[in-house]
């Protein structure tokens, strides 16, 4: 059965688009036909991270307005057989999307794909509301800092009260927590909230912790989802997250300060 999964947060800059690209790619790597939809009308970035920006001819708004059909707008990933992208418009504003238009496109996508990943814009305005309204599941992305966690808590309230599921008195959206830019050394130094701090505040199931990593920026600049960089901590952490989303029990990694070896301690290395 196909699922619509929204990747959301209250705050901007926490890594939603990086996460959407990684989650969509991770499902496709495991053989699931997946599409990633960019809801950030006017600030299109998903196509850059996916490395397909030069191939955007028609976008999400064109399909909603009937100016193109879905097959014209879907961009097939060059690396993975099962992966597609539906880009946002760079020239319209968020009012270009309507509830009826978004529903029509998402329902059509559900007929073709196992997973429809909705990359939500930041905040709680129209674009973010439309991205989560039809969701079956939500991945709430937060950094381990007070303002980010507080904004994510507010988003959880909206997910539970303003979705189609809540309005129709159906089973609630299944909520998953993903902590990004986690640095165990800074946690130990009291500069960041710990995993326990974040999970105590938000009280939803933790599905992954992505370490702070230069690999994320490098991958974004190269137009490659970081999950494909299997040598990096971040890439491995996203792969672990996919396994947990698919129901596997996988131990958290990269969440403790690395222990120094004997010679490193002896010579004052790090």
Coordinates of C-alpha atoms in Angstrom, one line a residue:
X1 CA 0.0 0.0 0.0
X2 CA 1.4 3.4 -1.0
X3 CA 2.2 6.0 1.6
X4 CA 2.5 9.8 1.6
X5 CA 5.3 10.9 4.0
X6 CA 5.9 14.6 4.8
X7 CA 9.3 15.8 5.9
X8 CA 8.6 18.8 8.1
X9 CA 9.8 21.1 10.9
X10 CA 8.8 24.4 12.3
X11 CA 12.2 26.0 11.8
X12 CA 14.1 26.6 8.5
X13 CA 17.7 25.4 7.9
X14 CA 17.4 22.1 9.9
X15 CA 18.0 19.9 6.9
X16 CA 14.5 19.0 5.6
X17 CA 15.5 19.0 1.9
X18 CA 18.7 17.1 2.5
X19 CA 16.5 14.6 4.5
X20 CA 13.8 14.4 1.9
X21 CA 16.5 13.6 -0.8
X22 CA 18.1 11.0 1.5
X23 CA 14.9 9.3 2.6
X24 CA 13.5 9.1 -1.0
X25 CA 16.8 7.8 -2.3
X26 CA 17.0 5.3 0.5
X27 CA 13.6 3.8 -0.2
X28 CA 14.5 3.6 -3.9
X29 CA 17.8 1.9 -3.1
X30 CA 15.8 -0.8 -1.3
X31 CA 13.7 -1.4 -4.4
X32 CA 10.6 0.8 -3.6
X33 CA 9.3 3.0 -6.4
X34 CA 9.5 6.5 -4.9
X35 CA 8.8 10.1 -5.8
X36 CA 10.0 13.2 -4.0
X37 CA 7.8 16.3 -4.3
X38 CA 9.2 19.8 -3.6
X39 CA 6.5 21.9 -1.9
X40 CA 8.8 24.9 -1.5
X41 CA 7.3 27.1 -4.2
X42 CA 9.5 30.1 -5.1
X43 CA 12.6 28.7 -3.3
X44 CA 13.2 25.5 -5.2
X45 CA 16.1 23.5 -3.9
X46 CA 15.3 19.8 -4.1
X47 CA 16.3 19.6 -7.7
X48 CA 19.7 21.0 -6.9
X49 CA 20.4 18.5 -4.1
X50 CA 19.2 15.7 -6.4
X51 CA 21.4 17.0 -9.3
X52 CA 18.6 17.3 -11.8
X53 CA 18.1 21.1 -11.9
X54 CA 18.9 21.4 -15.6
X55 CA 16.3 18.9 -16.5
X56 CA 13.3 20.8 -15.0
X57 CA 10.9 21.7 -17.8
X58 CA 7.5 21.5 -16.1
X59 CA 7.0 21.7 -12.3
X60 CA 4.5 21.0 -9.6
X61 CA 2.5 24.2 -10.2
X62 CA 2.3 23.5 -13.9
X63 CA 0.6 20.1 -13.1
X64 CA -1.7 21.7 -10.5
X65 CA -2.8 24.3 -13.1
X66 CA -3.3 21.8 -15.9
X67 CA -0.5 23.3 -17.9
X68 CA 1.3 19.9 -18.1
X69 CA 0.5 16.4 -17.1
X70 CA 2.3 14.4 -14.4
X71 CA 4.4 12.4 -16.9
X72 CA 5.7 15.6 -18.5
X73 CA 6.8 17.0 -15.1
X74 CA 8.3 13.9 -13.4
X75 CA 12.1 13.7 -13.6
X76 CA 13.6 10.2 -13.5
X77 CA 16.7 9.9 -11.5
X78 CA 19.8 9.0 -13.5
X79 CA 21.2 6.8 -10.7
X80 CA 18.2 4.8 -9.6
X81 CA 15.5 3.1 -11.6
X82 CA 12.8 3.5 -9.0
X83 CA 13.4 7.2 -8.1
X84 CA 11.6 10.3 -9.5
X85 CA 11.5 14.0 -8.6
X86 CA 8.6 16.6 -9.0
X87 CA 10.2 20.0 -8.8
X88 CA 8.7 23.2 -7.3
X89 CA 8.2 26.3 -9.4
X90 CA 10.8 29.0 -8.9
X91 CA 8.7 31.8 -10.4
X92 CA 5.4 31.5 -8.6
X93 CA 4.4 32.2 -5.0
X94 CA 3.0 29.8 -2.5
X95 CA -0.6 30.8 -3.4
X96 CA -0.2 29.0 -6.7
X97 CA -0.9 25.7 -4.9
X98 CA -4.5 24.9 -4.0
X99 CA -5.9 22.2 -1.7
X100 CA -7.9 20.6 -4.6
X101 CA -5.0 20.8 -7.0
X102 CA -2.5 19.2 -4.5
X103 CA -5.0 16.5 -3.7
X104 CA -5.4 15.6 -7.4
X105 CA -1.7 15.4 -8.0
X106 CA -0.9 13.4 -4.8
X107 CA -3.7 10.9 -5.4
X108 CA -2.4 10.3 -8.9
X109 CA 1.1 9.9 -7.5
X110 CA -0.2 7.3 -5.0
X111 CA -1.5 5.2 -7.8
X112 CA 2.0 5.1 -9.4
X113 CA 4.4 5.0 -6.4
X114 CA 4.9 3.1 -3.2
X115 CA 6.3 6.2 -1.4
X116 CA 5.4 9.8 -2.0
X117 CA 7.9 12.0 -0.1
X118 CA 6.7 15.6 0.4
X119 CA 9.5 18.1 1.1
X120 CA 7.8 20.8 3.1
X121 CA 8.8 24.4 3.3
X122 CA 9.7 25.8 6.7
X123 CA 7.1 27.4 9.0
X124 CA 3.3 26.9 9.3
X125 CA 2.0 28.8 6.4
X126 CA 0.1 27.6 3.3
X127 CA 2.8 25.6 1.6
X128 CA 3.7 23.7 4.8
X129 CA 0.1 23.0 5.6
X130 CA -0.6 21.6 2.1
X131 CA 2.5 19.5 2.3
X132 CA 1.3 17.7 5.5
X133 CA -2.4 17.8 5.0
X134 CA -2.7 14.5 3.1
X135 CA 0.2 12.8 4.8
X136 CA 0.0 9.2 6.2
X137 CA 3.3 9.6 8.1
X138 CA 5.5 12.5 9.1
X139 CA 9.2 12.8 9.7
X140 CA 9.8 15.7 12.0
X141 CA 13.3 17.1 11.6
X142 CA 14.9 19.0 14.4
X143 CA 18.3 20.2 15.5
X144 CA 19.3 19.6 19.1
X145 CA 18.7 23.2 20.2
X146 CA 15.9 24.8 22.1
X147 CA 14.3 27.0 19.4
X148 CA 14.3 24.2 16.8
X149 CA 12.8 21.7 19.2
X150 CA 10.1 24.2 20.4
X151 CA 9.2 24.9 16.7
X152 CA 9.0 21.1 16.0
X153 CA 6.7 20.7 19.1
X154 CA 4.4 23.3 17.6
X155 CA 4.4 21.5 14.2
X156 CA 3.4 18.3 16.0
X157 CA 0.3 20.1 17.3
X158 CA -0.6 21.1 13.8
X159 CA 0.0 17.6 12.4
X160 CA -2.4 16.2 15.0
X161 CA -5.1 18.8 14.5
X162 CA -5.1 20.2 11.0
X163 CA -4.5 17.2 8.7
X164 CA -7.2 15.5 6.6
X165 CA -6.9 12.4 8.9
X166 CA -7.7 14.5 12.0
X167 CA -10.5 16.4 10.3
X168 CA -12.1 13.1 9.2
X169 CA -11.6 11.5 12.6
X170 CA -9.3 8.8 11.1
X171 CA -6.2 7.2 12.6
X172 CA -3.6 10.0 13.3
X173 CA -0.6 10.7 11.1
X174 CA 2.3 8.4 12.3
X175 CA 5.0 10.7 13.6
X176 CA 8.7 9.9 13.4
X177 CA 11.6 12.0 14.9
X178 CA 14.9 12.7 13.1
X179 CA 17.6 14.7 14.9
X180 CA 20.1 16.3 12.5
X181 CA 23.4 18.1 13.0
X182 CA 24.1 16.2 16.2
X183 CA 27.5 16.7 17.8
X184 CA 28.2 14.5 20.9
X185 CA 31.2 16.6 21.9
X186 CA 29.1 19.7 22.0
X187 CA 26.4 17.8 23.9
X188 CA 28.9 16.7 26.5
X189 CA 30.0 20.4 26.8
X190 CA 26.5 21.5 27.4
X191 CA 26.2 23.5 24.2
X192 CA 23.5 21.2 22.6
X193 CA 20.5 19.3 23.9
X194 CA 21.1 15.6 24.3
X195 CA 19.0 12.9 22.5
X196 CA 17.1 12.3 25.8
X197 CA 16.4 16.0 26.2
X198 CA 14.9 16.2 22.7
X199 CA 12.9 12.9 22.9
X200 CA 11.6 13.9 26.4
X201 CA 10.2 17.2 25.0
X202 CA 8.7 15.9 21.7
X203 CA 7.6 12.4 22.9
X204 CA 7.6 10.8 19.5
X205 CA 9.5 7.8 18.2
X206 CA 13.1 8.5 17.4
X207 CA 14.0 7.0 14.0
X208 CA 17.4 8.5 13.4
X209 CA 20.2 10.8 14.6
X210 CA 22.3 12.4 11.8
X211 CA 25.8 13.6 12.9
X212 CA 27.1 17.1 12.1
X213 CA 29.2 16.4 9.0
X214 CA 31.0 18.2 6.2
X215 CA 29.8 15.3 3.9
X216 CA 26.3 16.8 3.9
X217 CA 27.5 20.2 2.4
X218 CA 29.8 18.4 0.0
X219 CA 27.1 16.1 -1.3
X220 CA 24.6 19.0 -1.7
X221 CA 27.1 21.0 -3.7
X222 CA 27.7 18.0 -5.9
X223 CA 24.0 17.3 -6.5
X224 CA 24.2 13.9 -4.8
X225 CA 22.0 12.8 -1.9
X226 CA 24.3 12.2 1.0
X227 CA 22.9 8.8 1.7
X228 CA 24.8 7.6 -1.4
X229 CA 28.1 8.6 0.4
X230 CA 28.3 5.3 2.3
X231 CA 31.8 6.2 3.6
X232 CA 30.5 9.2 5.6
X233 CA 28.9 9.1 9.0
X234 CA 25.9 11.1 7.8
X235 CA 25.4 8.7 4.8
X236 CA 25.5 5.7 7.1
X237 CA 23.2 7.3 9.7
X238 CA 20.6 8.0 6.9
X239 CA 20.8 4.4 5.8
X240 CA 20.2 3.3 9.4
X241 CA 17.2 5.6 9.5
X242 CA 15.7 4.0 6.4
X243 CA 16.1 0.6 7.9
X244 CA 14.3 1.7 11.0
X245 CA 11.5 3.3 9.0
X246 CA 11.1 -0.1 7.3
X247 CA 10.7 -1.8 10.6
X248 CA 14.2 -3.1 11.4
X249 CA 15.9 -2.8 14.8
X250 CA 19.1 -0.9 14.2
X251 CA 21.4 0.5 17.0
X252 CA 22.1 4.3 17.0
X253 CA 25.6 5.2 15.8
X254 CA 27.7 8.3 16.0
X255 CA 25.9 9.6 19.1
X256 CA 28.8 9.2 21.7
X257 CA 32.1 11.0 22.0
X258 CA 34.7 8.7 20.3
X259 CA 37.0 7.0 22.8
X260 CA 40.6 8.0 22.4
X261 CA 43.2 5.2 21.8
X262 CA 46.2 4.8 24.1
X263 CA 48.6 6.6 21.9
X264 CA 46.2 9.5 21.2
X265 CA 45.8 10.0 25.0
X266 CA 49.5 9.7 25.5
X267 CA 50.4 12.4 22.9
X268 CA 47.4 14.6 23.5
X269 CA 45.7 13.8 20.2
X270 CA 42.0 14.2 19.5

